PDB file of C-alpha atoms in Angstrom:
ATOM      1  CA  UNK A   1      94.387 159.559 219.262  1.00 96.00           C
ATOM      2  CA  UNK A   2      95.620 157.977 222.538  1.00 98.00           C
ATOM      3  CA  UNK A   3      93.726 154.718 222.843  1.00 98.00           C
ATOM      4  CA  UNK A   4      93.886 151.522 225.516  1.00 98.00           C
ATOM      5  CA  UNK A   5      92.325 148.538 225.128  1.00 98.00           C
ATOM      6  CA  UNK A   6      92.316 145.681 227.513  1.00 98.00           C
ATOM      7  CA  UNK A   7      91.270 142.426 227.509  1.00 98.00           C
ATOM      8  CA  UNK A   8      91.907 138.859 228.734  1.00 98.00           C
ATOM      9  CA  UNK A   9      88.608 139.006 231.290  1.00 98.00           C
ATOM     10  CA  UNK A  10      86.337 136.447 232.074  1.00 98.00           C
ATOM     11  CA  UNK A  11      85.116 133.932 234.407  1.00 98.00           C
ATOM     12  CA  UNK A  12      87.696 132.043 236.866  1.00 98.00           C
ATOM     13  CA  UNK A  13      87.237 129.865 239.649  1.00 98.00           C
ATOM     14  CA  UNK A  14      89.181 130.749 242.928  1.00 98.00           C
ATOM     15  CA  UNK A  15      92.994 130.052 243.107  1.00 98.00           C
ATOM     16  CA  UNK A  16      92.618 129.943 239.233  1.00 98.00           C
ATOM     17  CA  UNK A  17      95.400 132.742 237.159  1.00 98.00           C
ATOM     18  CA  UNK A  18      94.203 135.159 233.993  1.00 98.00           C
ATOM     19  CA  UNK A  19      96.250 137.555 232.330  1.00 98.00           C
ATOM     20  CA  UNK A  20      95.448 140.304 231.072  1.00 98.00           C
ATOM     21  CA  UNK A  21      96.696 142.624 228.681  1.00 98.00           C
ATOM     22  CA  UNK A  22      96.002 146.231 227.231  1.00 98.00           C
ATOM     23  CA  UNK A  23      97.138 147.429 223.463  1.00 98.00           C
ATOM     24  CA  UNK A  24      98.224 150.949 223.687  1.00 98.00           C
ATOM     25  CA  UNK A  25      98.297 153.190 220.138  1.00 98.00           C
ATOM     26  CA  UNK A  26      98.701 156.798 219.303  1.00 98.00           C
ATOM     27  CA  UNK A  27     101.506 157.566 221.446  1.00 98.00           C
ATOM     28  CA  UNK A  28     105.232 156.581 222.328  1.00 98.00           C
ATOM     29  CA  UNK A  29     104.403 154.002 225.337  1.00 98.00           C
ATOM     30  CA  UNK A  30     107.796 152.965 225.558  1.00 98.00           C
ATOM     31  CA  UNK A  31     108.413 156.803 227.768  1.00 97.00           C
ATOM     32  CA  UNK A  32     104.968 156.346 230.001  1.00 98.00           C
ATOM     33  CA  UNK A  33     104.825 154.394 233.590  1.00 98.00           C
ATOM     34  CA  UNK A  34     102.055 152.566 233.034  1.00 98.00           C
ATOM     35  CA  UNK A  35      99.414 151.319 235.659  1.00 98.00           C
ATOM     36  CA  UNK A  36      96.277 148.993 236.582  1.00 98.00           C
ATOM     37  CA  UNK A  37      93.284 150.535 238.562  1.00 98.00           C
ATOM     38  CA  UNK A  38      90.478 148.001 239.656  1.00 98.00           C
ATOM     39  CA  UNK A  39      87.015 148.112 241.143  1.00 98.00           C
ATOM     40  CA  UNK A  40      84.857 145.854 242.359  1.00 98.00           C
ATOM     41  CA  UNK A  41      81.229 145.881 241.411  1.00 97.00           C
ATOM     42  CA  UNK A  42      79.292 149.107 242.713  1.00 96.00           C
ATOM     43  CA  UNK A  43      82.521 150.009 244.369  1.00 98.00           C
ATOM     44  CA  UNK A  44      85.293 152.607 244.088  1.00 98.00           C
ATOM     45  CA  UNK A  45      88.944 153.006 241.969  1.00 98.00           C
ATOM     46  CA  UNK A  46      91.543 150.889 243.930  1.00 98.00           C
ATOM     47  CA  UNK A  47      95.193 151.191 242.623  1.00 98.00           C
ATOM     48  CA  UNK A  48      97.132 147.598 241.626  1.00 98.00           C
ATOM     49  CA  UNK A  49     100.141 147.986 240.114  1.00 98.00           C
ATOM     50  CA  UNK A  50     102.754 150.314 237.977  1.00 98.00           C
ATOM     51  CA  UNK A  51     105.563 149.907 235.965  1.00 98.00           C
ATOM     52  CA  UNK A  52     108.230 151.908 234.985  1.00 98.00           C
ATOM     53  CA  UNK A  53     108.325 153.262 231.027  1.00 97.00           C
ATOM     54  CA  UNK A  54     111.544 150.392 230.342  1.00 96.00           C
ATOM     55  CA  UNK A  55     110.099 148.239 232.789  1.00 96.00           C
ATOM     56  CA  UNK A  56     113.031 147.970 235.003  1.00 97.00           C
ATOM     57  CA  UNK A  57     110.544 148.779 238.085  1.00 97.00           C
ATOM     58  CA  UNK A  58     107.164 147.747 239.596  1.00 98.00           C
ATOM     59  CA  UNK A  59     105.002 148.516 242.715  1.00 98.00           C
ATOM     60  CA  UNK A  60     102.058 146.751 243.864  1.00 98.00           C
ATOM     61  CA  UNK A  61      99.304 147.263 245.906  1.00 98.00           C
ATOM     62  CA  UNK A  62      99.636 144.909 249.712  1.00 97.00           C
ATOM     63  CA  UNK A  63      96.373 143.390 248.697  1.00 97.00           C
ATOM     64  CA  UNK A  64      97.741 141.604 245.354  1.00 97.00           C
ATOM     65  CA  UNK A  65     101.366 141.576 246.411  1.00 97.00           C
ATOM     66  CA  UNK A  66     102.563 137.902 245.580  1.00 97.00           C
ATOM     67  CA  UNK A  67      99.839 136.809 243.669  1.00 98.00           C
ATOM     68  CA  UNK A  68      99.499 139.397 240.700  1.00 98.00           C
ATOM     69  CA  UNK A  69     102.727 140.548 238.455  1.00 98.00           C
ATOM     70  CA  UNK A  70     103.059 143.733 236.296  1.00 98.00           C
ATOM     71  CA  UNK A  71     104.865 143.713 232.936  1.00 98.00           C
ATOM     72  CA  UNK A  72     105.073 145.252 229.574  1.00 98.00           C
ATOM     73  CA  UNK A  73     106.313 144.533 226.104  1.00 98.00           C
ATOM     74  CA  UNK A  74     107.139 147.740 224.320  1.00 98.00           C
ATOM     75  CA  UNK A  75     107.684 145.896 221.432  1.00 98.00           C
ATOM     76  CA  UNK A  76     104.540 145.391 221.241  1.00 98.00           C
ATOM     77  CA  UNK A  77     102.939 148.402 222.808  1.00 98.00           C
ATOM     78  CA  UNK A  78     101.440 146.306 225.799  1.00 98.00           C
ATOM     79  CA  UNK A  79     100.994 145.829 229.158  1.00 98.00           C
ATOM     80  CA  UNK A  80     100.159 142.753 230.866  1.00 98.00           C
ATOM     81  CA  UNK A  81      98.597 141.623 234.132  1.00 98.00           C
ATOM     82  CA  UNK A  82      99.203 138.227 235.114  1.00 98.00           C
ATOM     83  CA  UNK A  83      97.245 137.214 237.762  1.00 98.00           C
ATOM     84  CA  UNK A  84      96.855 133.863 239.861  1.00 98.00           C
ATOM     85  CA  UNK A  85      95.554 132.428 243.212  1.00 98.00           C
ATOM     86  CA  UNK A  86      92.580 134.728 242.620  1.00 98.00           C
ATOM     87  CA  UNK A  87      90.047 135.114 245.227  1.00 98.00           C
ATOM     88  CA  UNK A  88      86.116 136.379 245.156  1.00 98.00           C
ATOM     89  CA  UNK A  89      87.667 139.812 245.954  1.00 97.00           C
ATOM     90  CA  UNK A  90      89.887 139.970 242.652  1.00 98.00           C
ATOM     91  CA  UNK A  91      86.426 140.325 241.273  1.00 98.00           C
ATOM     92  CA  UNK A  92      86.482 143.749 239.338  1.00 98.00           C
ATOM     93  CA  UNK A  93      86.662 145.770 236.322  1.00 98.00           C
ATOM     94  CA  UNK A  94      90.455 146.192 235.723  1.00 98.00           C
ATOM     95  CA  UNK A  95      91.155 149.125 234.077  1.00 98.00           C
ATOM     96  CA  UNK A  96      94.637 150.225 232.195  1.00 98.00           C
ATOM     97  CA  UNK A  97      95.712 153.875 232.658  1.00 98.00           C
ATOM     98  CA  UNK A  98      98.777 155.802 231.448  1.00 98.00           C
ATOM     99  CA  UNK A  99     100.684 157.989 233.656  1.00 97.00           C
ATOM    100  CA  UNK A 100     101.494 161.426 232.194  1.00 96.00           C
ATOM    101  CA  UNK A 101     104.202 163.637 233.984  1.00 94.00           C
ATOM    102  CA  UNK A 102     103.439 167.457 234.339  1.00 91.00           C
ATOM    103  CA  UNK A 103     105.792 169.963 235.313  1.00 88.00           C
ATOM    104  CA  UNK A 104     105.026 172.930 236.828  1.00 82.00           C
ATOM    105  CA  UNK A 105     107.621 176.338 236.946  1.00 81.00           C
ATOM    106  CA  UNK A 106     108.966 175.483 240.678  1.00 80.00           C
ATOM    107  CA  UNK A 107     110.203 172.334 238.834  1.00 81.00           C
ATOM    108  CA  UNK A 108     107.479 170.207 240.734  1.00 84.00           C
ATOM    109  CA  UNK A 109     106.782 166.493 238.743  1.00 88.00           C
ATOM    110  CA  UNK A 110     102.942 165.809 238.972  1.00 92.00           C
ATOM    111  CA  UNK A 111     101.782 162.271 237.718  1.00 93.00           C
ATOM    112  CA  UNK A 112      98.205 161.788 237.348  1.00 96.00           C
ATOM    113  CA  UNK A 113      96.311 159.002 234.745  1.00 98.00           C
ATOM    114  CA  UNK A 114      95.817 160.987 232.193  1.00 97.00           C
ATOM    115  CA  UNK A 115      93.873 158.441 229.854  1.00 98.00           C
ATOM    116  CA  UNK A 116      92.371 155.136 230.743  1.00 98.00           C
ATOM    117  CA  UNK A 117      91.216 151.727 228.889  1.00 98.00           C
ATOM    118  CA  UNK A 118      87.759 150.817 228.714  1.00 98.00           C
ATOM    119  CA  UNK A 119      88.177 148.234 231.708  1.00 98.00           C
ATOM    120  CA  UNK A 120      87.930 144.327 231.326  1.00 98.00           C
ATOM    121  CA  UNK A 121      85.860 142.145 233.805  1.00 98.00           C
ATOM    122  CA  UNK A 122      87.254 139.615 236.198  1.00 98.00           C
ATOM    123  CA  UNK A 123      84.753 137.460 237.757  1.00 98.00           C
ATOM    124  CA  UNK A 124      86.634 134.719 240.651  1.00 98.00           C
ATOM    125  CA  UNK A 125      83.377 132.312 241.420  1.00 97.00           C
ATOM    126  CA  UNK A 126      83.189 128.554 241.364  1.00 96.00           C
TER     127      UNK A 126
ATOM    128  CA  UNK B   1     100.036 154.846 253.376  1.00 96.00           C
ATOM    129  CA  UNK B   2      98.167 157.914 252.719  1.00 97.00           C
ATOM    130  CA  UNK B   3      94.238 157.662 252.946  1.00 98.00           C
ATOM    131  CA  UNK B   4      92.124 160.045 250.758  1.00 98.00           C
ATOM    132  CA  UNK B   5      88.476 160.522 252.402  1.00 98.00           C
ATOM    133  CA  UNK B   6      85.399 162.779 250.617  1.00 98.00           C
ATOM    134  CA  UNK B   7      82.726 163.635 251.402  1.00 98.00           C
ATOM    135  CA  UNK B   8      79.303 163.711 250.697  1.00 97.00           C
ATOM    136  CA  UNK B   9      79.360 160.252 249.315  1.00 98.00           C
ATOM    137  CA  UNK B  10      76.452 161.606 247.993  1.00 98.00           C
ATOM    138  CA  UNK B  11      74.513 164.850 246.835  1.00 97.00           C
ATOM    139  CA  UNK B  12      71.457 165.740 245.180  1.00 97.00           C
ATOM    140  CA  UNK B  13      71.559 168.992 243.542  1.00 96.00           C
ATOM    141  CA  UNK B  14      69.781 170.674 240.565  1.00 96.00           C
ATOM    142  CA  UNK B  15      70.921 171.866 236.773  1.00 96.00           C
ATOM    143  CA  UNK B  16      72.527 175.457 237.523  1.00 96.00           C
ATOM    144  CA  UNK B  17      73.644 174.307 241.019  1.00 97.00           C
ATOM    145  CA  UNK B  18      76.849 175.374 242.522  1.00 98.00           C
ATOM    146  CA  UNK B  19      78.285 172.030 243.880  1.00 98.00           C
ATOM    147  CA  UNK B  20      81.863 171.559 246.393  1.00 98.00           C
ATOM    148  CA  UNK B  21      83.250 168.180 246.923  1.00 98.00           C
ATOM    149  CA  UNK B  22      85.848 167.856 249.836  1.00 98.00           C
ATOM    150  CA  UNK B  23      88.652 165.711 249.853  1.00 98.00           C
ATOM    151  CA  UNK B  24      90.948 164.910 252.286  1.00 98.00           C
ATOM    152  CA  UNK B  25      93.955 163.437 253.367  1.00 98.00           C
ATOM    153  CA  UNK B  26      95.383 161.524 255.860  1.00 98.00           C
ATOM    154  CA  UNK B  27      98.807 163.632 255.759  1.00 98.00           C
ATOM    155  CA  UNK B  28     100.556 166.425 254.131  1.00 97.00           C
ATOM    156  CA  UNK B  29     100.538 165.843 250.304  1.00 97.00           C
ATOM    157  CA  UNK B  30     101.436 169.101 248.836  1.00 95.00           C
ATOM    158  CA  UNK B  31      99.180 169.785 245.654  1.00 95.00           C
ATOM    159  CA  UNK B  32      99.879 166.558 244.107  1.00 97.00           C
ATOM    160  CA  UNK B  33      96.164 165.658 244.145  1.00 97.00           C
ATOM    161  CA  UNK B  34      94.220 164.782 241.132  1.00 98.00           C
ATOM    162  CA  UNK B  35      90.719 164.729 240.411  1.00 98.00           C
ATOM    163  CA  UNK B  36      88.305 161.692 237.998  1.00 98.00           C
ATOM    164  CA  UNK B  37      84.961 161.879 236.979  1.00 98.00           C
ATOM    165  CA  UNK B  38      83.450 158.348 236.444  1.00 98.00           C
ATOM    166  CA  UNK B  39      80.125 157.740 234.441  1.00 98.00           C
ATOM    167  CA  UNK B  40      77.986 154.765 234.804  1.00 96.00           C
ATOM    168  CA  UNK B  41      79.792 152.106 233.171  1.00 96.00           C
ATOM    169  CA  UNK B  42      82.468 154.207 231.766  1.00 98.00           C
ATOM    170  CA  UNK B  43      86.551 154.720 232.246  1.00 98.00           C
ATOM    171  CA  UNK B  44      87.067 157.238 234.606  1.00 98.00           C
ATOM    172  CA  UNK B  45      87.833 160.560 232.831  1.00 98.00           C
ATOM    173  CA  UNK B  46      91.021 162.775 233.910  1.00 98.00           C
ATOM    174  CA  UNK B  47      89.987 166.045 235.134  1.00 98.00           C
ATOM    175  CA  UNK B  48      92.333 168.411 237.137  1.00 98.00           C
ATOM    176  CA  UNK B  49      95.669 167.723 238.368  1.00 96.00           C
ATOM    177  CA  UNK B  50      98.147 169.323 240.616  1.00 95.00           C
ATOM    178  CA  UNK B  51      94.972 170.209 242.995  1.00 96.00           C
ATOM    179  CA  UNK B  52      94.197 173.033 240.723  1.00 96.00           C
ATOM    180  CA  UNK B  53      95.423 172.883 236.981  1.00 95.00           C
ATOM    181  CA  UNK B  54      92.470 171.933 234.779  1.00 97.00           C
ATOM    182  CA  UNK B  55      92.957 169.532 232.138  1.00 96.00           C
ATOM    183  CA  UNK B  56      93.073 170.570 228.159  1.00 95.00           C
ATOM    184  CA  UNK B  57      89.684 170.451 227.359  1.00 96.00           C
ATOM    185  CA  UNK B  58      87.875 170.468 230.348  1.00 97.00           C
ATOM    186  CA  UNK B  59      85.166 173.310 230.812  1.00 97.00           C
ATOM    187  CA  UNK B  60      85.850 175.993 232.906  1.00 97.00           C
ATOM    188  CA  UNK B  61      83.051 175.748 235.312  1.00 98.00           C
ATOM    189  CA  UNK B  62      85.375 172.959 237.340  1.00 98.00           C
ATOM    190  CA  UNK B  63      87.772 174.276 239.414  1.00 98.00           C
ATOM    191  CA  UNK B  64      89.900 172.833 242.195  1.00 98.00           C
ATOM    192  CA  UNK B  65      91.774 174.090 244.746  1.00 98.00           C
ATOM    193  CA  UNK B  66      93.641 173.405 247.870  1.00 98.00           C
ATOM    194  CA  UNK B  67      96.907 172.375 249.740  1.00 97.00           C
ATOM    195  CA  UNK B  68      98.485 170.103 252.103  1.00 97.00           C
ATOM    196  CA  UNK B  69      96.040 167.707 253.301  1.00 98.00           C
ATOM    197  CA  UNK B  70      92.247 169.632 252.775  1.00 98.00           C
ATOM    198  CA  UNK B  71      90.974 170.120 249.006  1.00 98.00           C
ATOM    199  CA  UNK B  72      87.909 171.040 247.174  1.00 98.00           C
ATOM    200  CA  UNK B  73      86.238 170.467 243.477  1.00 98.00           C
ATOM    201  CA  UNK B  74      83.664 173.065 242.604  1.00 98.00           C
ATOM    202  CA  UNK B  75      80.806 173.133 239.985  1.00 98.00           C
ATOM    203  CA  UNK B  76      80.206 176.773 239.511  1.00 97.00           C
ATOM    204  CA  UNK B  77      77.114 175.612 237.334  1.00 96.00           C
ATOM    205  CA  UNK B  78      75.904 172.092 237.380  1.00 97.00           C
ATOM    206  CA  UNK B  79      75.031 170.821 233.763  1.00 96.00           C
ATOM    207  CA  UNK B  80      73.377 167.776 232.783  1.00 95.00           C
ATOM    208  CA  UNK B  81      76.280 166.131 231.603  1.00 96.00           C
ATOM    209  CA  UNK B  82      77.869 166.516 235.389  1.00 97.00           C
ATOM    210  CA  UNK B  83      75.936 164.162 236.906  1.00 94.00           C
ATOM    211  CA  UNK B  84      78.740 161.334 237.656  1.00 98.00           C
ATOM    212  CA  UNK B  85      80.943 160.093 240.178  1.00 98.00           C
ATOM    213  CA  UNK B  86      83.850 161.843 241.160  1.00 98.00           C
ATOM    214  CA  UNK B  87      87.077 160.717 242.870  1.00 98.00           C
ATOM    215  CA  UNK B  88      90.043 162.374 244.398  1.00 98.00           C
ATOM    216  CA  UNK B  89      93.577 161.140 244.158  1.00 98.00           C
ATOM    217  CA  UNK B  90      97.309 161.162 245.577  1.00 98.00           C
ATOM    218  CA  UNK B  91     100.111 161.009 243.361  1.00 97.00           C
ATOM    219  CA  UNK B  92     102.519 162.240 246.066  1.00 96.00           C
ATOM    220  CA  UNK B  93     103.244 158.889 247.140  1.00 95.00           C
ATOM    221  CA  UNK B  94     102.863 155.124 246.615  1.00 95.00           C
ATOM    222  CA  UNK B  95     100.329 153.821 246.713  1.00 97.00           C
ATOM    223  CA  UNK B  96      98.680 155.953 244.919  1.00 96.00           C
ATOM    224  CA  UNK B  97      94.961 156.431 247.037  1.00 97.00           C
ATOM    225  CA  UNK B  98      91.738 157.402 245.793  1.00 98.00           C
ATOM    226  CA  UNK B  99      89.035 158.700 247.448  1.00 98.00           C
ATOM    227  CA  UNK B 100      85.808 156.467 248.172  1.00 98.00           C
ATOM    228  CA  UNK B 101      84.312 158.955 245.556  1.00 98.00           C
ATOM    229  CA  UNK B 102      81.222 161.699 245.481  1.00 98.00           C
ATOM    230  CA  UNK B 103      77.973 160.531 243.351  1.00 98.00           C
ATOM    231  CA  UNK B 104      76.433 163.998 241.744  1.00 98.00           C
ATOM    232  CA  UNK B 105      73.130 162.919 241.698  1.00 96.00           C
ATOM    233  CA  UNK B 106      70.045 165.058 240.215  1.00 88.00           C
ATOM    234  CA  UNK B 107      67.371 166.597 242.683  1.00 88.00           C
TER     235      UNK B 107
END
């Protein structure tokens, strides 16, 4: 059974860091991109980051580009957020999600987050 | 970047219900559009991908369809269990957009 589980969430005052991680079992995550969804309280999925299956590339949204940095440890079967100068609008569930390739007979690649962590909460308030 | 925009943001529809959700984007991407349901509280859940394929497991009474830059998810019958959140979403490019999301919400 594919399973994620973050953690590393909690309370942080602005321009503090966190990192967070996320334990993947039940499949080979050294051959999956990996990637980090958030949302904000009452709000909708935003994208963050992604990371290539040997972790030899990353991609990151504009709004965390600088302060935020994507890596993984396949090792260890985990991926890692580490974020700092965090702001009120960092607040939000960050969820974990594993990218899954699907090809179609025309040869087509399609990439959708096929499972997803159970989210961890980042609060930024003094 | 590519913006993904559904609509309703909301509905209010009854068990049995046939319910469409429209998403669109803000340029040609193909069918590489995926669709998420979200419950209260919960991880989104993976539901359809390549604007039409369902997922293993998923029932039958979702369907997608669509192409280029207009796409729908259909209900055929609304169940109890449907009422959720869903979002849209691009993989054909990076970023990879969601929708604001449509909240299925009972009548």
């Amino acid at each position: 059974e594919v399973q994620l589980v973050e953690s590393g969430g909690g309370l942080v005052q602005p321009g503090g860091s966190l990192r967070l991680s996320c334990v993947a079992s039940g499949f080979t995550f050294s051959r999956h991109w990996m990637h980090w969804v958030r949302q904000a309280p009452g709000k909708g999925l935003v994208w963050v980051s992604r990371i290539k299956s040997d972790g030899s590339s990353t991609s990151y949204a504009d709004s965390v580009k600088g302060r935020i940095t994507i890596s993984r440890d396949n090792a260890k079967n985990t991926l890692y957020l580490q974020m700092n100068s965090l702001r009120a609008e960092d607040t939000a569930v960050y969820y974990c999600a594993r990218e899954e390739v699907y090809d179609d007979i025309s040869g087509y690649h399609y990439t959708p987050f096929d499972y997803w962590g159970q989210g961890t909460l980042v609060t930024v308030s003094s | 970047d590519i913006q993904m925009t559904q609509s309703p943001s909301s509905l209010s529809a009854s068990v049995g219900d046939r319910v469409t959700i429209t998403c669109r984007a803000s340029q040609s991407i193909s069918t590489y559009l995926n669709w998420y349901q979200q419950k209260p509280g919960k991880a989104p859940k993976f539901l359809i991908f390549a604007a039409s394929s369902l997922q293993s497991g998923v029932p039958s009474r979702f369907s997608g369809s669509g192409s280029g830059t207009d796409f729908t998810l259909t209900i055929s019958s609304l169940q109890p269990e449907d009422f959720a959140t869903y979002y849209c979403q691009q993989s054909y490019s990076i970023p990879p957009a969601f929708g604001q999301g449509t909240k299925v919400e009972i009548k």
